[in-house]
Coordinates of C-alpha atoms in Angstrom, one line a residue:
M206 CA 0.0 -0.1 -0.2
K207 CA 3.0 2.9 1.0
Q208 CA 4.3 1.2 -2.1
A209 CA 1.5 1.9 -4.2
A210 CA 0.8 5.6 -2.9
G211 CA 4.9 6.4 -3.2
T212 CA 4.3 5.7 -6.2
W213 CA 1.5 8.3 -7.4
K214 CA 3.1 10.7 -5.7
A215 CA 5.5 10.3 -7.6
G216 CA 3.1 9.9 -11.1
S217 CA 1.3 13.2 -10.0
R218 CA 4.0 15.5 -8.9
S219 CA 6.3 14.4 -13.1
N220 CA 2.4 15.1 -14.6
R221 CA 2.3 19.0 -12.4
Y222 CA 6.2 19.7 -13.2
R223 CA 5.1 18.1 -17.4
R224 CA 2.0 20.6 -17.5
K225 CA 4.3 23.9 -16.0
T226 CA 6.6 22.7 -18.5
L227 CA 4.0 22.6 -21.3
R228 CA 2.5 25.9 -20.0
A229 CA 6.3 27.6 -20.1
A230 CA 7.0 26.6 -23.8
L231 CA 3.9 27.9 -24.7
L232 CA 4.9 31.0 -22.7
L233 CA 7.6 31.4 -24.1
L234 CA 6.8 30.2 -27.4
A235 CA 3.8 32.5 -27.4
A236 CA 6.6 35.6 -26.5
A237 CA 9.0 34.3 -29.4
A238 CA 6.4 35.1 -32.0
I239 CA 5.6 38.9 -31.0
V240 CA 8.7 39.4 -30.4
L241 CA 9.6 38.1 -34.4
V242 CA 6.8 40.5 -35.2
A243 CA 7.8 43.1 -33.7
N244 CA 11.7 43.0 -35.3
L245 CA 10.0 43.0 -38.6
A246 CA 7.7 45.1 -38.3
M247 CA 9.4 48.4 -36.4
G248 CA 12.9 50.2 -37.0
E249 CA 13.4 53.5 -39.8
Q250 CA 10.3 52.6 -41.3
V251 CA 7.5 51.4 -39.5
I252 CA 5.0 48.4 -40.9
K253 CA 1.8 47.1 -39.8
P254 CA 1.9 43.6 -39.2
S255 CA -0.9 43.2 -41.4
S256 CA 1.5 44.2 -44.4
V257 CA 4.1 42.5 -42.1
W258 CA 2.5 38.9 -43.4
S259 CA 1.9 39.8 -46.7
A260 CA 5.6 40.6 -47.1
L261 CA 6.9 37.8 -46.0
F262 CA 5.0 35.8 -48.7
G263 CA 5.9 38.3 -51.3
R264 CA 3.2 40.4 -52.1
G265 CA 2.2 44.2 -51.4
N266 CA 5.3 46.9 -51.2
P267 CA 8.1 46.4 -52.8
D268 CA 9.4 47.9 -50.6
H269 CA 7.9 46.4 -47.5
V270 CA 9.1 42.7 -50.0
L271 CA 12.8 43.7 -49.5
I272 CA 12.9 45.4 -46.3
V273 CA 11.1 42.5 -44.3
Q274 CA 12.6 39.5 -46.8
S275 CA 16.1 40.7 -46.8
L276 CA 17.0 43.0 -44.0
R277 CA 14.9 42.0 -41.2
A278 CA 14.3 38.5 -41.6
P279 CA 17.8 37.1 -41.8
R280 CA 18.6 39.6 -38.8
V281 CA 16.3 37.9 -35.7
I282 CA 16.6 34.2 -37.0
V283 CA 19.9 34.7 -36.8
A284 CA 20.4 37.0 -33.2
F285 CA 17.3 34.0 -32.4
L286 CA 19.9 31.4 -33.4
V287 CA 22.8 32.7 -31.4
G288 CA 21.1 33.5 -28.3
A289 CA 20.1 30.0 -28.5
S290 CA 22.5 28.2 -28.7
L291 CA 24.9 30.1 -26.5
A292 CA 21.9 29.6 -24.1
V293 CA 22.0 26.0 -24.6
A294 CA 25.9 26.7 -24.4
G295 CA 25.5 27.6 -20.7
A296 CA 22.9 25.4 -19.2
I297 CA 25.6 22.1 -20.9
L298 CA 27.9 24.0 -18.5
Q299 CA 25.8 24.9 -15.5
S300 CA 25.0 21.1 -15.7
V301 CA 28.9 19.2 -16.5
I302 CA 30.1 21.3 -14.3
R303 CA 27.5 21.8 -11.5
N304 CA 28.6 25.7 -10.8
P305 CA 26.3 28.4 -11.1
L306 CA 29.0 30.2 -12.5
A307 CA 29.6 28.5 -15.5
A308 CA 29.0 30.2 -19.0
P309 CA 30.9 29.9 -22.3
D310 CA 32.6 33.6 -22.2
V311 CA 33.0 33.0 -18.3
V312 CA 35.0 30.0 -17.9
G313 CA 36.9 31.1 -22.0
I314 CA 35.3 29.2 -24.9
T315 CA 33.8 32.4 -25.9
G316 CA 37.6 34.0 -25.8
G317 CA 38.6 31.2 -27.3
A318 CA 36.3 31.9 -29.9
S319 CA 36.9 35.5 -30.7
V320 CA 40.5 34.4 -31.3
G321 CA 39.8 31.9 -34.2
A322 CA 37.7 34.5 -35.7
V323 CA 39.5 37.2 -35.2
A324 CA 42.3 36.0 -36.8
F325 CA 40.2 35.1 -39.4
I326 CA 39.2 37.9 -40.1
T327 CA 42.9 40.0 -39.3
Y328 CA 44.4 37.3 -41.4
M329 CA 42.4 35.3 -44.0
P330 CA 40.6 38.1 -45.3
S331 CA 39.7 37.7 -48.7
A332 CA 42.1 34.3 -49.1
V333 CA 39.1 31.8 -47.8
S334 CA 35.6 32.2 -48.1
I335 CA 33.8 33.8 -45.5
H336 CA 31.7 30.3 -44.6
F337 CA 34.7 28.3 -42.9
L338 CA 34.6 31.8 -40.2
P339 CA 32.6 29.7 -37.9
V340 CA 35.0 26.6 -39.0
A341 CA 37.6 29.2 -38.0
S342 CA 35.5 29.7 -34.6
I343 CA 34.9 26.4 -33.3
I344 CA 38.6 26.4 -33.4
G345 CA 39.8 28.5 -31.2
A346 CA 37.1 27.2 -28.7
L347 CA 37.6 24.2 -28.8
G348 CA 41.8 24.9 -28.7
A349 CA 40.9 26.6 -25.9
S350 CA 38.8 24.6 -23.9
L351 CA 41.7 21.5 -24.6
L352 CA 44.2 24.1 -22.6
I353 CA 41.8 24.7 -20.1
Y354 CA 41.2 20.5 -19.1
F355 CA 44.5 20.3 -19.6
I356 CA 45.2 22.8 -17.3
A357 CA 42.4 21.4 -14.3
W358 CA 42.9 17.7 -15.3
K359 CA 44.3 16.2 -11.9
N360 CA 43.5 12.4 -11.1
G361 CA 40.3 14.4 -13.3
V362 CA 38.6 17.4 -14.4
N363 CA 37.9 18.4 -10.9
P364 CA 34.0 21.1 -11.8
F365 CA 35.3 23.9 -9.4
R366 CA 39.2 24.0 -10.5
L367 CA 37.9 24.0 -14.1
V368 CA 36.2 27.2 -13.7
L369 CA 39.4 29.1 -11.8
V370 CA 41.4 27.6 -15.1
G371 CA 38.5 29.2 -17.3
I372 CA 39.0 32.3 -15.5
G373 CA 41.6 32.7 -15.9
I374 CA 42.4 31.4 -19.4
A375 CA 40.2 33.9 -20.5
S376 CA 42.0 36.8 -19.1
L377 CA 44.9 35.8 -21.5
L378 CA 43.1 34.7 -24.6
S379 CA 41.3 38.3 -23.9
A380 CA 45.2 39.5 -24.3
V381 CA 45.5 37.6 -27.3
T382 CA 42.6 38.8 -28.6
T383 CA 43.5 42.9 -27.6
F384 CA 47.5 42.5 -28.9
M385 CA 46.0 40.7 -32.6
L386 CA 43.6 43.7 -33.4
V387 CA 46.2 46.0 -32.3
F388 CA 49.2 45.0 -35.0
S389 CA 46.2 44.4 -37.5
P390 CA 45.5 47.3 -40.5
A391 CA 42.9 49.7 -39.9
Y392 CA 40.4 48.2 -41.5
S393 CA 40.3 45.0 -40.4
A394 CA 40.3 45.8 -36.5
S395 CA 37.8 48.3 -37.1
S396 CA 35.5 45.3 -38.3
S397 CA 36.9 42.4 -35.7
Y398 CA 35.8 46.1 -33.4
I399 CA 32.6 46.4 -34.5
W400 CA 32.3 42.1 -34.2
L401 CA 33.2 42.2 -30.5
T402 CA 31.1 43.9 -29.0
G403 CA 28.4 41.4 -30.1
T404 CA 26.1 42.7 -33.0
V405 CA 23.8 41.1 -35.6
Y406 CA 23.8 44.1 -37.8
G407 CA 24.0 43.0 -41.5
S408 CA 22.8 39.9 -41.0
T409 CA 22.3 38.2 -44.2
W410 CA 20.8 34.7 -45.5
T411 CA 23.4 33.5 -46.5
Y412 CA 25.1 34.3 -42.3
V413 CA 21.2 32.6 -41.4
W414 CA 22.8 28.9 -43.4
N415 CA 25.8 29.1 -42.4
L416 CA 24.9 29.3 -38.6
F417 CA 21.5 26.6 -39.1
P418 CA 23.4 23.4 -39.5
W419 CA 25.7 23.9 -36.2
T420 CA 22.3 24.8 -34.2
V421 CA 20.1 22.0 -35.5
V422 CA 23.2 19.3 -35.4
L423 CA 24.5 19.7 -32.3
M424 CA 21.2 19.9 -30.1
G425 CA 20.4 17.3 -32.1
I426 CA 22.9 15.3 -31.0
L427 CA 22.4 16.5 -27.7
F428 CA 19.3 15.5 -27.6
F429 CA 20.8 11.5 -26.7
Y430 CA 23.0 13.2 -23.9
T431 CA 20.3 14.7 -21.9
R432 CA 20.3 11.2 -19.6
Q433 CA 24.3 11.8 -18.8
M434 CA 23.6 15.5 -18.4
N435 CA 21.6 14.6 -15.3
I436 CA 23.2 11.7 -13.8
Q437 CA 26.5 14.5 -13.9
L438 CA 24.6 16.9 -11.9
L439 CA 24.1 13.7 -9.1
G440 CA 27.5 14.8 -8.1
D441 CA 30.9 12.4 -9.3
E442 CA 30.3 9.2 -7.5
L443 CA 27.3 8.6 -7.3
A444 CA 27.6 9.0 -11.5
I445 CA 30.3 6.4 -11.3
G446 CA 28.0 4.0 -9.5
L447 CA 25.9 3.9 -11.5
G448 CA 27.9 3.4 -13.9
S449 CA 28.5 6.3 -16.1
S450 CA 32.1 7.3 -17.4
V451 CA 32.3 11.0 -15.7
Q452 CA 35.5 12.1 -16.9
R453 CA 33.9 11.0 -21.1
H454 CA 31.0 11.7 -21.0
R455 CA 31.8 15.4 -19.4
F456 CA 34.2 15.7 -21.9
I457 CA 32.1 14.9 -25.1
L458 CA 29.4 17.9 -23.0
I459 CA 31.5 20.1 -23.0
L460 CA 32.8 19.2 -27.3
I461 CA 29.6 20.0 -27.9
S462 CA 29.1 23.2 -26.0
V463 CA 32.4 24.5 -27.2
G464 CA 30.4 24.0 -30.8
L465 CA 27.5 26.1 -30.2
A466 CA 29.3 29.1 -27.9
G467 CA 31.9 28.9 -31.8
S468 CA 29.0 28.7 -34.4
A469 CA 27.2 31.4 -31.8
V470 CA 29.9 34.1 -31.3
A471 CA 31.2 33.6 -35.5
I472 CA 28.1 35.1 -36.7
G473 CA 27.2 37.2 -34.0
G474 CA 29.6 38.6 -32.1
V475 CA 30.7 38.7 -28.5
I476 CA 27.4 38.1 -26.7
G477 CA 28.4 38.1 -23.5
F478 CA 26.3 36.6 -20.7
V479 CA 22.8 34.7 -22.4
G480 CA 25.0 31.5 -21.4
L481 CA 24.5 32.6 -18.6
I482 CA 21.1 34.1 -18.0
A483 CA 18.9 31.9 -19.2
P484 CA 20.1 28.6 -18.2
H485 CA 19.2 30.2 -14.2
A486 CA 16.2 31.3 -15.8
A487 CA 14.2 28.4 -17.3
R488 CA 15.7 26.2 -13.8
R489 CA 12.9 28.3 -12.0
M490 CA 10.3 28.8 -14.6
V491 CA 11.1 23.9 -15.4
G492 CA 14.0 23.1 -12.6
P493 CA 16.9 21.1 -13.0
V494 CA 15.5 17.8 -15.0
V495 CA 18.1 19.1 -19.1
S496 CA 15.5 17.2 -20.5
R497 CA 12.9 20.2 -20.4
L498 CA 15.2 22.9 -19.1
I499 CA 17.3 22.2 -22.0
P500 CA 14.7 24.1 -24.7
I501 CA 13.7 26.6 -22.3
S502 CA 16.9 27.9 -22.1
A503 CA 16.9 27.6 -25.8
L504 CA 13.7 29.9 -26.1
I505 CA 14.4 32.2 -23.2
G506 CA 18.8 33.4 -24.9
G507 CA 16.7 33.5 -28.6
I508 CA 13.9 36.2 -26.9
T509 CA 16.8 37.3 -25.4
V510 CA 19.0 38.2 -28.2
A511 CA 16.2 39.2 -30.7
L512 CA 14.6 41.5 -28.1
A513 CA 18.0 42.9 -27.1
D514 CA 18.4 43.0 -31.3
L515 CA 15.3 45.5 -31.6
I516 CA 16.0 47.3 -28.6
A517 CA 18.9 48.6 -30.0
R518 CA 18.4 49.3 -34.1
T519 CA 15.3 51.0 -32.8
A520 CA 15.3 53.3 -29.4
F521 CA 18.3 55.4 -30.5
L522 CA 17.3 56.1 -34.6
P523 CA 18.8 56.5 -36.8
L524 CA 22.1 53.9 -34.5
D525 CA 22.0 50.8 -34.7
I526 CA 24.0 50.1 -31.3
P527 CA 25.8 46.5 -30.9
V528 CA 23.2 43.8 -29.1
G529 CA 26.3 42.4 -26.9
V530 CA 26.2 46.8 -25.3
F531 CA 22.5 45.8 -23.7
T532 CA 23.9 42.0 -22.5
S533 CA 26.0 42.9 -21.0
G534 CA 24.7 45.8 -19.3
I535 CA 21.3 42.9 -17.7
G536 CA 23.9 40.5 -17.4
A537 CA 27.6 42.3 -15.6
P538 CA 24.4 42.9 -12.7
F539 CA 23.1 39.0 -12.9
F540 CA 26.4 38.3 -12.2
I541 CA 27.6 40.0 -9.1
Y542 CA 24.1 39.0 -7.9
L543 CA 25.3 35.5 -8.1
L544 CA 28.3 36.1 -6.9
Y545 CA 27.6 37.1 -3.8
R546 CA 24.8 34.8 -3.2
T547 CA 27.7 32.2 -3.1
R548 CA 30.1 33.4 -1.6
N549 CA 30.0 31.5 1.0
N550 CA 29.9 27.6 -1.5
R551 CA 33.4 26.4 -1.6

């Protein structure tokens, strides 16, 4: 009888969380639709929502069709993909490292991606197709991650040590990026500086098709590792007791995070703190279970960057402010708050 009662309570709790996740997903999908329409409608020339719908299908005013299809649609899609990729990369790191301060830009992954991308922009601007920029960025992020992993390794990788090493390597990589900018030609330095602030300005459908496969494929692979992420949340000793190859799965999950963050940084530049904020917000909404956390984090991250870009593009017309300025303005105080909240944790 007690076992039946326990099973009923567990099932009831599971159903409650499932309904909670469904409500959160529907709410966020509605918010994403509103932000999408607002991005397509607002700008120097405001277009009515009904005209936006017609322009998406190539009907109506030719000027509206040009603005919506060629200028605004690829930009908002890129913003959403970049935000979703960074958010999921942050969710992976926070789950695997079990540290609320873990995020691609905090532990050095974004710094490595920046080095790779700036080196590509500076030294191979015309020799190699721009389609290879995500590859260069991911190679930089991977190199930084391997260096962090190697330095942090001591009979395995301790999550706390990994974060500390990552913060130190991030500072070093920032210095390397600055060094390259100082000694690069003026034209490439100028474009690199703008890119480093985090911007989706000038996004085209080429950018969309460069980023989309990375996002979809890596998130598809991540789907098969959600169970391992949940196990890693239990701690190394318990995970090993359950038969999990902790170090191998941790390394694979970090590689997926590197791929998502590196491809996002290659297209959108250094858009800070999205990978830190979005997983925390998602965890508040649906809890820490990975199968619920990942899609909700992706939606929150995408909405955050798309909304920040809308504000950056319309609030100071005719200026177009880099979106990274707004995400950093929100994220930096949130990071300080997390430091304060976890100040007594070891």
